[in-house]
Coordinates of C-alpha atoms and ligand atoms in Angstrom, one line a residue:
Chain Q
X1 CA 60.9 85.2 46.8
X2 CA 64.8 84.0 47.3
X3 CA 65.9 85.9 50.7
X4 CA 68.3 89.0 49.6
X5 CA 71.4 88.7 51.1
X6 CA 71.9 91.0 53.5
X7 CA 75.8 91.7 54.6
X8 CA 76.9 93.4 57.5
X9 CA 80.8 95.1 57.7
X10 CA 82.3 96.0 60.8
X11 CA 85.4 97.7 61.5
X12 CA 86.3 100.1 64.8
X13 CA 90.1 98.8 64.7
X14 CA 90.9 102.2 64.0
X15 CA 90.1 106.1 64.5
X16 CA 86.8 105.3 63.1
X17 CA 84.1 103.6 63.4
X18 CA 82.8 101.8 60.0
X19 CA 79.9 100.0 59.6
X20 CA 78.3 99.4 56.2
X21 CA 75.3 97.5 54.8
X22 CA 75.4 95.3 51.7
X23 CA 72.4 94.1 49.9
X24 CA 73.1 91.7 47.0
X25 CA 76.6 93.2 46.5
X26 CA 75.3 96.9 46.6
X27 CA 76.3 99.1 49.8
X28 CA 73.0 100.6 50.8
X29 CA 74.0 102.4 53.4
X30 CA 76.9 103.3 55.7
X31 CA 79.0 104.9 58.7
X32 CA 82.1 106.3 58.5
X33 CA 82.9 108.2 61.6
X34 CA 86.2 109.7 63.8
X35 CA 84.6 109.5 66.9
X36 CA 87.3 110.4 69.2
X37 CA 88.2 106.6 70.6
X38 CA 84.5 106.4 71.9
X39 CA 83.9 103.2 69.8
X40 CA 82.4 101.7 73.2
X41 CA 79.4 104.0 73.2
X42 CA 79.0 105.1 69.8
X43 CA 78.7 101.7 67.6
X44 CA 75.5 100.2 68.6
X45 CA 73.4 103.8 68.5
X46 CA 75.6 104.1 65.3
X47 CA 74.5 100.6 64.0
X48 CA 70.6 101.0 65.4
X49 CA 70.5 104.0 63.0
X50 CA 72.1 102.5 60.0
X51 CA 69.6 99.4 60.3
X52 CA 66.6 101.8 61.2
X53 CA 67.1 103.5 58.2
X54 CA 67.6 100.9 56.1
X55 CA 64.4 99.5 57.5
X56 CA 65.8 95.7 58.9
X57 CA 66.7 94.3 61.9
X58 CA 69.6 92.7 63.1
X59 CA 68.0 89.6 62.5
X60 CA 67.3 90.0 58.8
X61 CA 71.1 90.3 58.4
X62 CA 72.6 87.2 57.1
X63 CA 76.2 87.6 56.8
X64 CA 79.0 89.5 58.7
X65 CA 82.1 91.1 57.3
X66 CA 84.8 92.0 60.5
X67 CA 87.8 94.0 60.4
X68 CA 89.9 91.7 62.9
X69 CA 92.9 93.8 63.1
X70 CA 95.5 94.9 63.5
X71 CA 94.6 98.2 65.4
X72 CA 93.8 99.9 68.7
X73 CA 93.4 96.5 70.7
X74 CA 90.7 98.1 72.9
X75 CA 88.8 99.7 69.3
X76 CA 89.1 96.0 67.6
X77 CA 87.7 94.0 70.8
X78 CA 84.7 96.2 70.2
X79 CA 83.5 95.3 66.7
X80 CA 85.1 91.7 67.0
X81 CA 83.0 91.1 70.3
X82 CA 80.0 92.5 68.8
X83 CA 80.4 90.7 65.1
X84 CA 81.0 87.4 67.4
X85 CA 77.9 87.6 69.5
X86 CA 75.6 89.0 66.3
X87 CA 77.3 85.7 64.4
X88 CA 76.8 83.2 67.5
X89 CA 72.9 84.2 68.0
X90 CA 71.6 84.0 64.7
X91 CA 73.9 81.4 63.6
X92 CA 74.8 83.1 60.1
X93 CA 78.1 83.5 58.1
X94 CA 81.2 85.3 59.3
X95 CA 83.9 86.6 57.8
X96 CA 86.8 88.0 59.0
X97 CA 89.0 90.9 57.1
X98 CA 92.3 92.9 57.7
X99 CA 91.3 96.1 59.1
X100 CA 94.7 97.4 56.7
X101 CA 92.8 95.8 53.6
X102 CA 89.6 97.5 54.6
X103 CA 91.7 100.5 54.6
X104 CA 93.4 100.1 51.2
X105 CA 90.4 99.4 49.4
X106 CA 89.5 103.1 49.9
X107 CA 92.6 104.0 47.1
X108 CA 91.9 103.1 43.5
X109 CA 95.7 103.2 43.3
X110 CA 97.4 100.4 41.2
X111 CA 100.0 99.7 44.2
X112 CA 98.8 100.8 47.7
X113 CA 100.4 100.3 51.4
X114 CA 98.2 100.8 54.2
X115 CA 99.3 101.7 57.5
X116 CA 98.0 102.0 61.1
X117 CA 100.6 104.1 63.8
X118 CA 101.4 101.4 66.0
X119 CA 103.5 103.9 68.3
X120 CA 107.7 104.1 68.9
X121 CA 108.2 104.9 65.3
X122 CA 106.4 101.4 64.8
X123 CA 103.2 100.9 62.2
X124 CA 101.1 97.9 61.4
X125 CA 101.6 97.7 57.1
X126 CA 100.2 95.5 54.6
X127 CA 100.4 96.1 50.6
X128 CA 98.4 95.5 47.9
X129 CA 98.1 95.4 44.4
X130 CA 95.3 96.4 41.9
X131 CA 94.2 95.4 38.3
X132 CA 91.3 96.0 37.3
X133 CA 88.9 97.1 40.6
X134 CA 90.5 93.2 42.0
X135 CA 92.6 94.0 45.1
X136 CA 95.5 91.5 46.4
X137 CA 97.7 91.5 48.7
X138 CA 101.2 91.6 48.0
X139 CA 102.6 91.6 51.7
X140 CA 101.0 90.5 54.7
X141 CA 100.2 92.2 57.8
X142 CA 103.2 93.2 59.7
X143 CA 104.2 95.3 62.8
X144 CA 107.3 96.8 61.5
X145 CA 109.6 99.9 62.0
X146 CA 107.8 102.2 59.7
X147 CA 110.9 104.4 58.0
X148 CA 112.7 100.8 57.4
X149 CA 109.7 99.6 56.0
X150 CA 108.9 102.6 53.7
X151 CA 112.4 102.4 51.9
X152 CA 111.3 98.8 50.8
X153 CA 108.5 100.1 48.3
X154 CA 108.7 101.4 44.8
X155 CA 108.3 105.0 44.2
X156 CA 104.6 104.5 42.9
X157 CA 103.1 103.0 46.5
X158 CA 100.2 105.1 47.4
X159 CA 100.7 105.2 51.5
X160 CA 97.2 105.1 53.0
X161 CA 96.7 105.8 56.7
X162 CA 92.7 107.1 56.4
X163 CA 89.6 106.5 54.0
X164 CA 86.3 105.0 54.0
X165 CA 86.7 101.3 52.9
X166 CA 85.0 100.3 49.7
X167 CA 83.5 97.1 50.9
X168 CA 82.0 95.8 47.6
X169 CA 85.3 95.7 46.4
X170 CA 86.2 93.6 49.1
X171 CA 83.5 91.6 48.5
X172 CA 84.9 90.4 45.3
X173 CA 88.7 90.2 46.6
X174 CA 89.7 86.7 48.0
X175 CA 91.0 88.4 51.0
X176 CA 88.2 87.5 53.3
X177 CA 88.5 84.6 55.3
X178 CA 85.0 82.6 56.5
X179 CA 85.3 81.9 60.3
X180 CA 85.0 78.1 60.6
X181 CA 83.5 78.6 64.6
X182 CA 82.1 81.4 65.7
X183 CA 83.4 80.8 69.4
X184 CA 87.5 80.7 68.4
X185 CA 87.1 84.5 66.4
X186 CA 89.3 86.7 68.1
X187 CA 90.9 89.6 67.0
X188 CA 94.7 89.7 64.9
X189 CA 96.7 91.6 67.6
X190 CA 99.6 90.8 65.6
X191 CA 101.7 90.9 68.4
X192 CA 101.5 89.2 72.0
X193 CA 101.5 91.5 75.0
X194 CA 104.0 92.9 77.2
X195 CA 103.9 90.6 79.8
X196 CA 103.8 87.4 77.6
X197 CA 107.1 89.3 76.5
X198 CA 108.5 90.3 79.1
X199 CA 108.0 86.3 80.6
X200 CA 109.4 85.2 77.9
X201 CA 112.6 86.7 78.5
X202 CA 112.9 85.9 82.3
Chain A
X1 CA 60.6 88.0 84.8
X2 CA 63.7 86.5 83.7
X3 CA 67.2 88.1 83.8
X4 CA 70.2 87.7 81.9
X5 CA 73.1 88.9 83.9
X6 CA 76.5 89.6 82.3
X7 CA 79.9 89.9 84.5
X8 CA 83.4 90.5 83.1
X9 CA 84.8 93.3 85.5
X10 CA 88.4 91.7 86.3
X11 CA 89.1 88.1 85.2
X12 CA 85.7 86.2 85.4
X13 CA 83.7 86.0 82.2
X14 CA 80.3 85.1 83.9
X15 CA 77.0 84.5 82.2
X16 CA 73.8 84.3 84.2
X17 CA 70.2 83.4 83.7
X18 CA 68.2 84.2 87.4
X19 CA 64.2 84.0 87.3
X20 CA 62.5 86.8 89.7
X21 CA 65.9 88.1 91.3
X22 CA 65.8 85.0 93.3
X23 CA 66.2 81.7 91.5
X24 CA 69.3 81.3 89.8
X25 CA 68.3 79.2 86.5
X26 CA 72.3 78.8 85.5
X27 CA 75.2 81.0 86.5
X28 CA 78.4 79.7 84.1
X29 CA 81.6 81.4 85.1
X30 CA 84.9 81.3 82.9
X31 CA 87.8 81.6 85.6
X32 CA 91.1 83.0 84.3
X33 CA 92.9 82.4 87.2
X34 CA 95.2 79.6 85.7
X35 CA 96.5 82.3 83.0
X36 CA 96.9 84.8 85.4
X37 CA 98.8 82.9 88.2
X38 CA 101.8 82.7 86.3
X39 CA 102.4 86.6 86.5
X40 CA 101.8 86.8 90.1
X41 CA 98.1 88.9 89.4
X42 CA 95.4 90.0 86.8
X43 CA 97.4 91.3 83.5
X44 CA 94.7 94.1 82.3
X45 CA 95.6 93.3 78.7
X46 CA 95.9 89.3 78.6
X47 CA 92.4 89.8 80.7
X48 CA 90.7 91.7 77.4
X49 CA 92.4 89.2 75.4
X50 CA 90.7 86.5 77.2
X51 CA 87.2 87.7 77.6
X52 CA 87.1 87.9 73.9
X53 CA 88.0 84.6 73.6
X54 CA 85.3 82.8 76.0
X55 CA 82.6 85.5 75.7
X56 CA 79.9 83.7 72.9
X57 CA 80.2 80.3 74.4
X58 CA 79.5 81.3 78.1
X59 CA 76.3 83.2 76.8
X60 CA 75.6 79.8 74.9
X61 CA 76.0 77.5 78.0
X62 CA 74.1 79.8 80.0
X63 CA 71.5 80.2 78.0
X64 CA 71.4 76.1 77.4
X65 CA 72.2 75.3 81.0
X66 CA 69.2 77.4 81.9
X67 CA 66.9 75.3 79.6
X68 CA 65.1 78.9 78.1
X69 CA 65.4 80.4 74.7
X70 CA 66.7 84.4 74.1
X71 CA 63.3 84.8 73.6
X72 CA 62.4 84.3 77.0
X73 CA 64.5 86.9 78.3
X74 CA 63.1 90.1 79.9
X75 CA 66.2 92.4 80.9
X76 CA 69.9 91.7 80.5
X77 CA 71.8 93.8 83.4
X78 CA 76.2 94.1 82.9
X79 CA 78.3 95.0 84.9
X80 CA 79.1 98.7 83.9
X81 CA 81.6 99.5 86.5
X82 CA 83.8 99.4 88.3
X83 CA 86.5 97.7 87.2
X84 CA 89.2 96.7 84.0
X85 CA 88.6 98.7 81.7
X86 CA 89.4 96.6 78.6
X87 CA 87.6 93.9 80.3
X88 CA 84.0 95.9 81.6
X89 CA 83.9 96.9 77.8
X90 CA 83.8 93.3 76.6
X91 CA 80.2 92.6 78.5
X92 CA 79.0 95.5 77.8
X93 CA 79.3 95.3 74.0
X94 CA 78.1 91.6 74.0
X95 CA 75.4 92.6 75.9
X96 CA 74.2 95.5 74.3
X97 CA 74.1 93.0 71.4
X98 CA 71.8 90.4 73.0
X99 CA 69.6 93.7 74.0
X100 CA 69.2 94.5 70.3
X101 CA 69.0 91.4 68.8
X102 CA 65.8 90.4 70.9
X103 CA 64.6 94.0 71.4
X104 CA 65.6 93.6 75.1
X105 CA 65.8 96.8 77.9
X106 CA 68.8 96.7 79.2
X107 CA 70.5 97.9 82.8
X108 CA 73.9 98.7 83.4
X109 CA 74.6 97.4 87.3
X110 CA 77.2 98.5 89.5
X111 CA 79.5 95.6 90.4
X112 CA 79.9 96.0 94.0
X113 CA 75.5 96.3 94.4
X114 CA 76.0 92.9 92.8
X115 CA 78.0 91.6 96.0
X116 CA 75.5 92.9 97.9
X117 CA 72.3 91.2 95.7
X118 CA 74.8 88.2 96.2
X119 CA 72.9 87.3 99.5
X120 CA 69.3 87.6 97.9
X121 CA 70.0 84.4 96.0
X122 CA 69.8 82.7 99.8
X123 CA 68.3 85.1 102.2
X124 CA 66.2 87.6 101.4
X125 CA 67.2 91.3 102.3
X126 CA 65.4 92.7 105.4
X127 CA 65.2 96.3 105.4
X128 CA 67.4 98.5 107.1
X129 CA 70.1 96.5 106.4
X130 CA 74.2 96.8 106.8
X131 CA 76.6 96.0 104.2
X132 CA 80.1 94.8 104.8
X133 CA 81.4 95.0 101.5
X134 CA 84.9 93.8 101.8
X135 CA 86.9 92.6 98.6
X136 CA 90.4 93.6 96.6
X137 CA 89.0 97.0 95.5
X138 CA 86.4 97.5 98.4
X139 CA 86.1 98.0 102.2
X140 CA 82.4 99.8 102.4
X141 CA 80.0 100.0 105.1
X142 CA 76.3 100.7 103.5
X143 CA 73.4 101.0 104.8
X144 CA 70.1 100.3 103.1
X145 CA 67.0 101.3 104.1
X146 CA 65.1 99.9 100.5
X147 CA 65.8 98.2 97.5
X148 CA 68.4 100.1 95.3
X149 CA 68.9 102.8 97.9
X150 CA 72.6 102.9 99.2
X151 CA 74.2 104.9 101.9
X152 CA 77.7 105.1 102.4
X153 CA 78.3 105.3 106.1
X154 CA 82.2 104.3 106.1
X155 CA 85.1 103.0 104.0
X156 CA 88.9 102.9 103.6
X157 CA 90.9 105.9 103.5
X158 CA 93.7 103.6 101.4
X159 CA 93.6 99.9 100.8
X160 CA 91.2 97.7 100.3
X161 CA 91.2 94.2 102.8
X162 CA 91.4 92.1 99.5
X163 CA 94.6 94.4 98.7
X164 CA 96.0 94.6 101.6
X165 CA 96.1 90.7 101.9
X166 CA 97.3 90.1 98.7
X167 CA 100.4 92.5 99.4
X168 CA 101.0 90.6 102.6
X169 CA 100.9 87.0 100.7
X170 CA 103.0 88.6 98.6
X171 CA 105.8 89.8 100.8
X172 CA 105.0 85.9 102.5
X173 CA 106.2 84.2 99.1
X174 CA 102.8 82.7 99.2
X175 CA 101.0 81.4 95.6
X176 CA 98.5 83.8 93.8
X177 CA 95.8 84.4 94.8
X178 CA 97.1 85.1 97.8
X179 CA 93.9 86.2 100.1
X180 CA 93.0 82.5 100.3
X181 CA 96.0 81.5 101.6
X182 CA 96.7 83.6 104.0
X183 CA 93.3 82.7 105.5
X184 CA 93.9 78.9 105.3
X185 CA 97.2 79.2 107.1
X186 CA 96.2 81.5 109.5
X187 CA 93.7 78.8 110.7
X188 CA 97.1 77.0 111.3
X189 CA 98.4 79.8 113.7
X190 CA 98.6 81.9 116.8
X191 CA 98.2 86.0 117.1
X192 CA 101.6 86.1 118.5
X193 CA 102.6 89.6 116.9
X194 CA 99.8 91.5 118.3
X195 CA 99.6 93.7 115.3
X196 CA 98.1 97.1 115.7
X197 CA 94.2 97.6 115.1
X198 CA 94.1 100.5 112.9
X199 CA 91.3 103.0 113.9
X200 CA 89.4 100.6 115.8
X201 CA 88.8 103.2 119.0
X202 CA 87.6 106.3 115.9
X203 CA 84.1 106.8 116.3
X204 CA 83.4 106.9 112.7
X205 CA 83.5 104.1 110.0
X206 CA 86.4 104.6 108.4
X207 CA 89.4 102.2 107.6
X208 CA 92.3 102.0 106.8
X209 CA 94.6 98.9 106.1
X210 CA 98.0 100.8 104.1
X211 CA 99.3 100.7 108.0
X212 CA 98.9 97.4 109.5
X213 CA 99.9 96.2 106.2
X214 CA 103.1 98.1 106.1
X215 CA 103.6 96.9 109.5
X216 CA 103.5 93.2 108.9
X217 CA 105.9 93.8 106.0
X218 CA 108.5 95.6 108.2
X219 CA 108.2 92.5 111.1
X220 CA 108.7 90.3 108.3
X221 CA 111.8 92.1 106.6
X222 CA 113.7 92.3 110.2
X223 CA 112.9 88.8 111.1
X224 CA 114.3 87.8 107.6
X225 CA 118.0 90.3 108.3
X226 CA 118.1 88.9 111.9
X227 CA 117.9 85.4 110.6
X228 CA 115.4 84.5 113.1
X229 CA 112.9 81.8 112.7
X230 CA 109.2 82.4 113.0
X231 CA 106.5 80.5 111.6
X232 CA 104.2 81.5 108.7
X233 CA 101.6 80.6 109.9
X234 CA 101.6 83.1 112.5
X235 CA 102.3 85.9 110.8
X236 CA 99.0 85.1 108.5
X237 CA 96.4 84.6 112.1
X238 CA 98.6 87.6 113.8
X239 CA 97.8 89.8 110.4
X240 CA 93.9 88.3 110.2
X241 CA 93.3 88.8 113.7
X242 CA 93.4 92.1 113.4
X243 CA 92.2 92.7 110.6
X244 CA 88.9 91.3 111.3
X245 CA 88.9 92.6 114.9
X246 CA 88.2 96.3 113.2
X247 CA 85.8 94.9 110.6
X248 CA 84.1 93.2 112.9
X249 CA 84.0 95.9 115.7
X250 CA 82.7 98.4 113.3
X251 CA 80.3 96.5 111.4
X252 CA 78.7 95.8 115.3
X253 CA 78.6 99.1 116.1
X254 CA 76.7 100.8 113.0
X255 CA 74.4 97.7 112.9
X256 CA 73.6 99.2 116.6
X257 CA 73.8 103.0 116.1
X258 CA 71.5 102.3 112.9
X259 CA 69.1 99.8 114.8
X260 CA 69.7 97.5 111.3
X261 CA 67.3 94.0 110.9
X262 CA 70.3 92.5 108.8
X263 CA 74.2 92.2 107.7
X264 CA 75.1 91.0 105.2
X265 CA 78.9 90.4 104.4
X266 CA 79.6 90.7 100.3
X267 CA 82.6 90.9 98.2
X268 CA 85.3 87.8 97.7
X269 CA 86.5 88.5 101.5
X270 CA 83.1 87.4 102.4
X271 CA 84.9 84.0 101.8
X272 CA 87.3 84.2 104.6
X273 CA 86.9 81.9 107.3
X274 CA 88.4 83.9 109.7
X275 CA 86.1 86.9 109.5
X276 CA 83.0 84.6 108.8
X277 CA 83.4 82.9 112.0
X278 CA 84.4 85.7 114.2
X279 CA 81.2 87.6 113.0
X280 CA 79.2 85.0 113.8
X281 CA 80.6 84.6 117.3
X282 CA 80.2 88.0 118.1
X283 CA 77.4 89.5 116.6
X284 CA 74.7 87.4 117.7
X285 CA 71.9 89.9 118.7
X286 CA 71.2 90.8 114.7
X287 CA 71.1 88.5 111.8
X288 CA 74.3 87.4 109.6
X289 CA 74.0 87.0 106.4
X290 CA 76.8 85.5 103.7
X291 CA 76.2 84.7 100.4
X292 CA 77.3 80.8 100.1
X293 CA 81.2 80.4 98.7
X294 CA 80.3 80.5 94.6
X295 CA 78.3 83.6 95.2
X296 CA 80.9 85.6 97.3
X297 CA 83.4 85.7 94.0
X298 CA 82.5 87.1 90.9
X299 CA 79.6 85.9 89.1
X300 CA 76.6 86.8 86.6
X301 CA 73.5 85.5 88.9
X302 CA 74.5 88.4 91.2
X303 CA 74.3 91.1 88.7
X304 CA 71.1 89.7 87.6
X305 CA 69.8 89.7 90.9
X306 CA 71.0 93.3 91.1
X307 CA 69.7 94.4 88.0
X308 CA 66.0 92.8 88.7
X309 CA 65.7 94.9 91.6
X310 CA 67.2 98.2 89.8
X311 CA 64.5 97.8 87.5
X312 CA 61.9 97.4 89.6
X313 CA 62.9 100.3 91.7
X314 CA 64.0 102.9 88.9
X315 CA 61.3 101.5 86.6
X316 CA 63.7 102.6 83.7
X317 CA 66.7 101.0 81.7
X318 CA 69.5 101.9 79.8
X319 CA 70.2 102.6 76.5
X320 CA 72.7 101.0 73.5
X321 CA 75.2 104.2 74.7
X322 CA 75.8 102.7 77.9
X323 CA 79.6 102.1 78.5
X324 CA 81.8 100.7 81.0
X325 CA 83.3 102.6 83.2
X326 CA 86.6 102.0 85.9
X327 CA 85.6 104.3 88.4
X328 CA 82.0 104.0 88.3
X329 CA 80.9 105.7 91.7
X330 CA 77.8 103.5 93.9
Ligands
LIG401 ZN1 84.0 91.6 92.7

């Protein structure tokens, strides 16, 4: 018997924690869950549960779907440092996604804009376009003054800060990108930090 | 019984395999110290940033350097505390992974019992036993009458020696990491200042450093109006001097009032000359014990060592909800 394939999606970029299992392009189970910026000590009991139930292991899964950002930076280290390790020791595919697509796929909306509070009136945003269940992206992932931003879109954007991401849609999108080596993935931050900032000006 | 020890507390990401909390089988430590340098000390956020980075491949090259497979591997023991934040919660989640992936126990380890464990590597521990743990967070006397049981007999009221010596390299103009450098040029020196010896007459085992410190800074800022000369060099052996007469003074007298079989110096001041030489030189009655230079800064093999002998004493590990945690109390 062909092995299944058996996908993993991870995303704790933002107030929640999601974790979903694919098996041959079905989601078979799933977690979808505010857990009050707790991420460090709720994924993994989160994630033994999901596989438990689904009766595998870790090491039947066979291919890895992260949300890499942009987000909490704390919240996306998590499920980045966990996809990277689960992706380094049993040497299977990785694939990095926007944590603003995996958010956008929740709409069914033809034109969608998702956004994550990024504090100071600022918001990470990224659009995107649907036809027919096939989600693009129409603008990239920025960090960008949010009411600015918001006059740039037609009056038909759907804005979209929560919802559980519909990964099989995703699945069938071209915006995942495969990780080439599993020791360079590391989180989009989008922006540098304050004191690379900061230096920069000195 | 083979451990897997994972350290990422402040700017090391350390990987360790150590076989019977004694022979260290590989110990690969990442060092940010380059990156950091150029802002003068540890930036939290660049330090998250960077364990991410280097986490996967320092579990490979442990794991190869150590010639065994994940398979092989009993317990993995991380550091859960204390420490960075942002950086604690990078081991932990990478090593909660390996615990699950190979249906592993795993035991969360308290950084500073790793200092201590530090000296196992080369000298057994001989029970009861003094600690000295002295680093930028820590100035802790302990006492240990068994494996995994800590006493807090003394510690600092404010800073830490590590702290304290970074300020004064600071105010010196000398290069980050500053500690080391003090230490080197106060080899160069003479105790000319005759800086006070905070609470070396109390009777207890307290410190504190916030005033000798303060002190050195106040000599230097007056020297520097007055346009007087003075020499570097002895401002860092006036300022070592006396710090290590009251760490050395009060480590002698609990190893007596405790009737200890060992001390053991841990923590990255362990590393300074100074103090190594002037405990040697005047506690001779009791035997010294410091863990050998790669062993004294942050590293994996001693939180392995520290976890083997957690499990064996608590003869229970944690679970996948264990977190990191800043202010993790001993
Ligand atoms: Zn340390």
């Amino acid at each position: 018997m062909p092995q299944l394939s058996k996908t993993l999606v991870i995303d704790t970029a933002t107030d929640y924690v999601f974790l979903s299992l694919v098996v041959e392009g079905s989601e078979i189970g799933y977690k979808y869950q505010n857990d009050l910026h707790n991420h460090a000590v709720t994924v993994m009991p989160m994630l033994d549960e999901l596989l438990k139930k689904a009766q595998i292991t870790l090491k039947d899964v066979n291919e890895i779907i992260v949300g890499i950002g942009p987000g909490s930076y704390t919240g996306v280290r998590i499920g980045v440092t966990i996809a990277k390790m689960i992706g380094y020791l049993n040497n299977i595919s990785v694939k990095t996604v926007s944590t603003l697509a995996l958010l956008a796929s929740s709409s069914s909306a033809a034109k969608t804009m998702a956004m994550i509070d990024a504090r100071r009136g600022n918001a990470f945003v990224a659009c995107y376009q649907q036809e027919k269940g096939i989600m693009k992206e129409t603008v990239a992932d920025t960090l960008t003054n949010i009411e600015q931003f918001k006059q740039t879109l037609t009056i038909d954007t759907e804005i979209i800060r929560v919802g559980k991401p519909n990964v099989e849609k995703i699945m069938q999108s071209n915006l995942m990108k495969p990780v080439k080596n599993i020791h360079e993935l590391v989180p989009n931050y989008l922006q540098v930090t304050e004191a690379e900032r900061n230096k920069g000006k000195i | 019984m083979y451990v897997m020890g994972v350290e990422s507390s402040c700017d090391e990401t350390s990987v360790a395999i150590v076989k019977d909390g004694k022979t260290v089988l590989s110990n690969i430590v990442l060092s940010q110290i380059d990156i950091h340098k150029e802002y003068g000390g540890v930036v939290p956020e660049i330090a998250s940033r960077e364990h991410v980075k280097g986490i996967s491949l320092v579990f490979d090259q442990a794991i190869i350097k150590a010639g065994v497979k994940y398979e092989d591997i009993d317990l993995v023991a991380v550091t859960e505390g204390p420490g960075l934040i942002g950086s604690l919660l990078i081991g932990v989640a990478a090593a909660k992974v390996v615990a699950m992936n190979y249906n592993i126990p795993i035991i969360g380890v308290h950084h500073i019992t790793g200092h201590i464990y530090a000296n196992n590597i080369e000298h057994e521990l001989q029970f009861p036993c003094l600690a000295l743990v002295v680093s930028g967070g820590h100035t802790e006397l302990i006492l240990m009458n068994g494996h995994f049981q800590f006493s807090k007999i003394g510690e600092t009221a404010d800073d830490a020696v590590g702290e304290a010596y970074d300020k004064v390299a600071r105010v010196l103009n000398l290069p980050y990491p500053g500690g080391p450098m003090v230490d080197k040029l106060a080899q160069q020196g003479k105790d000319i200042y005759h800086f006070p010896r905070p609470m070396i007459d109390s009777k207890d085992y307290q410190f504190s450093f916030s005033g000798l410190k303060s002190h050195v800074i106040n000599l230097h800022h007056n020297l520097c109006q007055r346009n007087e000369t003075f020499e570097i060099a002895d401002f860092c052996a006036s300022f070592q001097e006396a710090v290590t007469d009251v760490l050395v003074r009060k480590t002698k007298a609990a190893a007596t009032e405790y009737q200890v079989k060992q001390i053991i110096v841990a923590g990255g001041v362990a590393a300074n000359k100074g103090l190594r030489s002037k405990i040697n030189h005047e506690i001779t009655e009791i035997p010294v014990c410091f863990p050998s230079m790669g062993y004294c800064t942050d590293n994996a093999a001693m939180i392995a060592v520290a976890g083997f002998f957690k499990y064996q004493t608590l003869k229970a590990a944690d679970d996948y909800t264990i977190n990191g945690n800043s202010r993790l109390e001993l």
